[in-house]
Coordinates of C-alpha atoms and ligand atoms in Angstrom, one line a residue:
M1 CA -5.3 14.1 9.7
K2 CA -5.7 15.7 6.6
E3 CA -4.5 14.6 2.9
E4 CA -3.4 17.6 2.0
E5 CA -0.6 17.3 5.0
I6 CA 0.9 14.0 3.7
R7 CA 0.0 14.6 0.0
P8 CA -0.3 18.3 -0.7
Q9 CA -2.7 18.5 -3.6
H10 CA -0.1 20.4 -6.0
I11 CA 3.0 18.1 -5.7
F12 CA 0.7 15.2 -5.7
D13 CA -1.0 16.2 -8.9
E14 CA 2.4 17.1 -10.8
Y15 CA 3.3 13.6 -9.6
L16 CA 0.2 12.1 -10.8
L17 CA 0.8 13.6 -14.5
L18 CA 4.2 12.7 -15.1
A19 CA 3.3 8.9 -14.1
K20 CA 1.1 9.2 -16.6
R21 CA 3.3 10.2 -19.1
D22 CA 5.4 7.8 -18.2
S23 CA 3.1 4.5 -18.2
Q24 CA 2.8 5.6 -21.9
K25 CA 6.6 5.6 -22.3
Y26 CA 7.5 2.8 -20.5
F27 CA 4.0 0.2 -20.8
S28 CA 2.8 1.1 -23.9
D29 CA 3.6 -1.5 -26.5
R30 CA 3.2 -4.5 -23.3
L31 CA -0.2 -3.9 -21.7
G32 CA -2.2 -6.4 -23.4
E33 CA 1.0 -9.1 -22.7
E34 CA -0.6 -11.6 -19.8
V35 CA -4.1 -12.0 -18.7
V36 CA -4.0 -12.6 -14.6
H37 CA -6.6 -13.9 -12.7
C38 CA -7.8 -12.8 -9.4
P39 CA -4.7 -12.8 -6.9
A40 CA -6.5 -13.1 -4.1
C41 CA -9.3 -16.2 -5.5
N42 CA -7.7 -17.5 -8.5
A43 CA -11.1 -17.0 -10.6
E44 CA -11.4 -15.0 -13.8
G45 CA -11.9 -11.5 -13.5
K46 CA -14.4 -9.1 -15.6
H47 CA -13.0 -5.9 -17.4
S48 CA -14.3 -2.9 -14.9
F49 CA -12.3 0.1 -16.7
T50 CA -9.5 1.5 -18.0
K51 CA -6.9 4.0 -17.1
H52 CA -4.2 5.6 -18.6
D53 CA -4.3 2.5 -20.7
F54 CA -3.8 0.2 -18.0
N55 CA -6.9 -2.3 -17.8
Y56 CA -8.9 -3.0 -14.4
A57 CA -10.8 -6.1 -13.9
E58 CA -13.0 -7.3 -11.3
C59 CA -13.5 -10.6 -9.6
H60 CA -17.2 -11.1 -9.1
F61 CA -16.7 -13.8 -6.2
C62 CA -14.4 -11.8 -3.9
Q63 CA -14.9 -8.1 -5.5
T64 CA -11.0 -7.7 -5.9
I65 CA -9.9 -5.1 -8.2
F66 CA -6.6 -5.9 -10.2
V67 CA -5.1 -4.9 -13.5
S68 CA -5.2 -7.6 -16.0
P69 CA -3.7 -8.2 -18.8
R70 CA -0.7 -7.1 -16.8
P71 CA 2.8 -5.9 -18.3
P72 CA 5.8 -7.8 -17.5
V73 CA 7.9 -7.6 -14.5
E74 CA 11.1 -6.3 -16.3
S75 CA 8.7 -3.0 -17.8
F76 CA 7.8 -2.2 -13.9
L77 CA 11.9 -2.8 -12.9
R78 CA 12.7 0.0 -15.6
Y79 CA 9.9 1.8 -14.9
Y80 CA 10.6 2.3 -10.8
Q81 CA 14.4 2.2 -11.7
E82 CA 14.7 5.4 -14.2
S83 CA 11.3 6.9 -14.8
E84 CA 11.0 10.7 -14.0
S85 CA 7.9 10.2 -12.2
A86 CA 9.6 7.4 -9.9
I87 CA 12.6 9.8 -9.4
F88 CA 10.3 12.7 -8.5
W89 CA 8.5 10.4 -5.9
A90 CA 12.2 9.7 -4.8
S91 CA 13.4 13.0 -4.8
T92 CA 10.9 16.2 -4.6
F93 CA 8.0 14.6 -3.3
Y94 CA 9.7 13.0 -0.2
K95 CA 11.8 16.4 0.3
E96 CA 8.2 18.2 0.3
T97 CA 6.4 15.9 2.8
A98 CA 9.1 14.3 5.1
V99 CA 8.8 16.5 8.1
A100 CA 4.9 16.0 7.7
R101 CA 5.0 12.3 6.9
R102 CA 7.5 11.1 10.0
E103 CA 5.1 12.9 12.6
K104 CA 1.8 12.1 11.2
I105 CA 2.4 8.6 9.4
W106 CA 5.5 7.0 10.7
R107 CA 5.6 7.9 14.6
P108 CA 2.1 6.5 15.0
K109 CA 3.0 3.4 12.9
A110 CA 5.6 2.9 14.9
L111 CA 3.8 3.0 18.1
M112 CA 0.7 1.0 16.5
I113 CA 3.2 -2.1 15.4
R114 CA 4.8 -2.0 18.8
E115 CA 1.6 -2.6 20.7
L116 CA 0.5 -5.0 18.0
I117 CA 3.6 -6.9 18.8
T118 CA 2.7 -6.9 22.2
R119 CA -0.6 -8.4 21.5
F120 CA -0.2 -11.1 19.3
G121 CA 3.8 -11.3 19.4
T122 CA 7.1 -11.9 21.2
E123 CA 8.7 -8.8 22.6
E124 CA 12.1 -10.9 21.3
C125 CA 11.8 -10.3 18.2
S126 CA 13.4 -8.7 15.5
L127 CA 11.7 -6.4 12.9
V128 CA 12.3 -6.5 9.1
D129 CA 10.7 -3.9 7.0
I130 CA 10.2 -5.0 3.3
G131 CA 10.3 -2.0 1.3
G132 CA 11.4 0.0 3.9
G133 CA 12.4 3.3 1.5
Y134 CA 14.2 6.2 3.5
G135 CA 14.6 3.6 6.9
I136 CA 12.3 6.2 8.4
F137 CA 9.9 3.9 10.1
A138 CA 13.2 2.0 11.4
E139 CA 14.5 5.1 12.8
E140 CA 11.0 5.8 14.5
Y141 CA 10.7 2.0 15.8
E142 CA 13.9 1.9 17.1
K143 CA 14.0 5.0 19.0
I144 CA 10.8 3.6 21.1
S145 CA 12.0 0.2 21.4
N146 CA 14.9 -2.3 21.9
Q147 CA 14.2 -4.4 18.6
K148 CA 16.5 -3.9 15.7
V149 CA 14.8 -3.3 12.9
T150 CA 16.4 -4.8 9.2
V151 CA 15.5 -2.7 6.0
V152 CA 14.6 -4.9 3.0
E153 CA 15.4 -2.1 0.0
P154 CA 15.6 -3.2 -3.8
G155 CA 16.5 0.6 -4.5
P156 CA 20.5 1.2 -4.1
A157 CA 19.9 4.6 -3.6
L158 CA 17.6 4.1 -0.5
A159 CA 19.5 1.3 0.6
L160 CA 22.5 3.3 0.9
V161 CA 20.3 6.4 2.8
C162 CA 19.5 3.9 5.0
Q163 CA 23.0 2.6 5.8
E164 CA 24.1 6.0 5.9
K165 CA 21.4 6.6 9.0
G166 CA 23.3 3.4 10.7
L167 CA 20.2 0.9 9.8
K168 CA 20.5 -2.9 9.1
V169 CA 19.6 -2.6 5.0
V170 CA 19.6 -6.1 2.9
Q171 CA 19.6 -5.2 -0.5
G172 CA 16.8 -6.6 -2.9
F173 CA 13.4 -7.6 -3.3
L174 CA 12.1 -10.0 -1.2
E175 CA 11.7 -12.6 -3.0
E176 CA 15.1 -13.0 -3.6
I177 CA 16.3 -12.9 0.0
N178 CA 17.7 -15.8 1.9
P179 CA 17.3 -16.5 5.4
E180 CA 20.6 -16.1 6.3
Q181 CA 20.7 -12.6 5.3
L182 CA 17.9 -12.3 8.3
D183 CA 19.0 -12.2 11.8
R184 CA 18.0 -15.3 13.4
G185 CA 15.5 -15.7 16.2
A186 CA 12.1 -14.5 15.9
K187 CA 10.8 -12.1 13.8
T188 CA 7.6 -9.8 12.6
F189 CA 7.8 -8.7 9.2
V190 CA 5.8 -5.3 8.2
S191 CA 5.3 -3.9 5.3
F192 CA 3.5 -0.6 4.6
E193 CA 1.7 0.7 1.1
L194 CA 3.8 -2.0 -0.9
F195 CA 1.2 -4.9 -1.3
E196 CA -0.9 -3.2 -3.8
H197 CA 2.2 -2.6 -6.2
L198 CA 3.2 -6.0 -6.1
H199 CA 3.5 -7.6 -9.5
D200 CA 2.9 -11.7 -8.3
P201 CA 1.1 -11.3 -5.0
E202 CA 1.2 -14.9 -4.4
R203 CA 4.7 -15.5 -5.1
F204 CA 5.6 -12.7 -2.6
L205 CA 3.6 -14.3 0.1
R206 CA 4.9 -17.8 -0.5
H207 CA 8.5 -16.7 -0.3
L208 CA 7.6 -14.4 2.9
Y209 CA 6.0 -17.6 4.3
S210 CA 9.6 -19.8 3.4
L211 CA 11.6 -17.0 5.5
M212 CA 9.2 -17.0 8.6
S213 CA 9.4 -19.4 11.7
A214 CA 6.6 -20.7 13.2
G215 CA 5.1 -17.9 15.3
D216 CA 6.5 -15.1 13.4
L217 CA 4.3 -12.3 12.5
F218 CA 3.5 -10.4 9.5
I219 CA 2.1 -6.8 9.8
F220 CA 1.1 -5.0 6.7
T221 CA -1.0 -2.1 5.7
T222 CA -2.2 -1.6 1.9
L223 CA -5.4 -0.4 -0.1
S224 CA -9.1 -1.9 0.4
G225 CA -10.8 -1.6 -3.0
V226 CA -14.2 -2.2 -1.3
G227 CA -13.0 1.3 0.8
L228 CA -15.4 4.4 0.6
D229 CA -13.3 7.0 -1.7
I230 CA -12.4 4.0 -3.8
Q231 CA -16.3 2.6 -4.5
V232 CA -17.4 6.3 -4.9
L233 CA -14.7 7.8 -7.4
W234 CA -14.1 4.6 -8.9
A235 CA -11.9 4.9 -11.8
D236 CA -11.3 9.0 -11.1
S237 CA -9.9 7.8 -7.4
K238 CA -5.9 9.3 -7.6
S239 CA -5.6 5.5 -5.6
V240 CA -6.6 4.0 -8.8
S241 CA -3.4 5.1 -10.6
P242 CA -1.6 2.8 -12.7
P243 CA 1.4 1.7 -12.7
H244 CA 1.6 1.8 -9.4
H245 CA -1.2 0.0 -7.7
L246 CA -2.1 -3.5 -9.3
N247 CA -4.2 -5.1 -6.6
F248 CA -6.9 -3.7 -4.8
L249 CA -8.1 -6.7 -2.3
N250 CA -10.6 -6.0 0.7
P251 CA -10.8 -7.5 4.2
K252 CA -12.7 -10.5 2.7
S253 CA -10.4 -11.6 -0.2
M254 CA -7.2 -10.9 1.8
R255 CA -8.4 -13.2 4.5
L256 CA -9.6 -15.9 1.5
L257 CA -5.7 -15.4 0.2
L258 CA -3.7 -15.6 3.4
E259 CA -5.3 -18.5 4.6
R260 CA -5.5 -20.4 1.1
L261 CA -1.1 -20.0 1.6
G262 CA -1.5 -21.2 4.9
F263 CA -1.0 -18.5 6.8
N264 CA -3.4 -17.3 10.4
V265 CA -5.0 -14.1 10.5
L266 CA -5.3 -12.3 13.4
Q267 CA -6.8 -9.2 12.7
I268 CA -7.9 -7.4 9.8
S269 CA -9.3 -3.8 10.0
T270 CA -9.7 -1.0 8.2
P271 CA -8.2 2.2 10.4
G272 CA -8.3 4.4 7.8
K273 CA -8.6 8.1 8.4
L274 CA -9.0 10.0 5.0
D275 CA -11.7 8.5 3.5
I276 CA -14.4 11.3 3.6
D277 CA -11.4 14.1 3.2
I278 CA -10.6 12.3 0.1
L279 CA -14.0 12.4 -1.0
C280 CA -14.0 16.0 0.0
N281 CA -10.6 17.0 -2.6
N282 CA -12.6 15.2 -5.3
E283 CA -16.3 16.3 -5.3
K284 CA -16.3 17.5 -8.9
Y285 CA -15.9 13.1 -9.7
I286 CA -18.9 11.8 -7.1
K287 CA -21.3 10.7 -9.1
D288 CA -23.7 9.5 -6.1
R289 CA -26.5 11.5 -5.1
F290 CA -26.0 10.3 -1.3
W291 CA -22.3 11.5 -1.0
R292 CA -22.4 14.7 -3.0
T293 CA -25.3 16.0 -0.3
F294 CA -23.6 14.5 2.4
I295 CA -20.1 15.9 1.3
N296 CA -22.0 19.5 0.9
Q297 CA -24.1 19.4 4.2
A298 CA -22.1 17.6 6.8
T299 CA -20.3 19.6 9.9
E300 CA -17.2 18.6 10.4
Y301 CA -17.9 17.1 13.5
E302 CA -20.3 14.7 11.3
K303 CA -17.7 13.7 8.8
Q304 CA -16.0 13.1 11.6
K305 CA -18.2 10.9 13.0
M306 CA -18.8 9.4 9.5
Q307 CA -15.1 8.2 9.2
T308 CA -15.2 6.6 12.2
F309 CA -18.4 4.6 11.7
I310 CA -16.5 4.0 7.7
A311 CA -13.5 2.9 9.8
D312 CA -14.9 1.0 12.5
N313 CA -16.7 -1.4 10.0
G314 CA -14.5 -2.2 7.3
L315 CA -15.2 0.0 4.7
S316 CA -12.2 2.3 4.7
S317 CA -9.8 1.8 1.9
H318 CA -6.7 1.8 4.5
I319 CA -6.4 -1.8 5.3
L320 CA -3.8 -3.7 8.2
V321 CA -3.4 -7.2 8.7
V322 CA -1.9 -9.1 11.2
C323 CA -1.2 -12.9 10.4
K324 CA 1.1 -15.2 12.0
K325 CA 3.0 -18.4 10.5
S326 CA 1.3 -21.0 12.8
Ligands
ZN1 ZN1 -11.4 -13.1 -6.0

């Protein structure tokens, strides 16, 4: 898989430009409001860099990268509801990439989740897709399994799209959901590329834990701040994109956080496929001599081999977590 297939550069760049403008419009007067501690281990962070006026801190205990000070949650709610870039993402970006994403991302994810449930959970469970968006994962999952998927989605327009597809939808943020709104019986909760956006990850996880029964799984993907492309490109990484991405944990700090909150961590891996490709697409920002040379000299086969090594050793920026309530 190549980055261009799921994030065509010209559309992605336009989106990032709109987001940069919006972040001034929606956040400029409230950027310094609340100093937050490391979302993983609660230690005090140290300022690392500023991007589009957002300050990113790094935790020197667990290497988590996070936005601090952090604007209040109301600013984010307004931003996600009405900003030009959020609308661009949900309409233009989505439409232009829908077919490729269904095939390259959602279909393989559905297969992966089914395998993980077979391995770690019980086949007799229903699924809850937190932040399910357009419901494409849910559709793909229901095609290959007898398990029903409930989509939890706060956006009214997206919730309606899911309803029209015949999916079960609970409209709202996970943090506001009651157990009665979900199906009875064993459940697997999933969320994809959501965790990095959370204003308060601990609150999210505590509430999720309260919705889970013993034996239920939570399987999710997010960004790892110690992943190759983020470490090499740092502030120039397009993944470091305020106001969207606020938390970059890593395999080590994710385990710390989940275990602190009582989760039983079954597997943390980094099955990313794009790190090297992202470096190739952002060569002008690479300062490190080793990676500049590698990108210039390596054959496609060598790049592929390096990507496999990176993924197999917890060093990709795409992280997959399987945990359980015991
Ligand atoms: Zn920390």
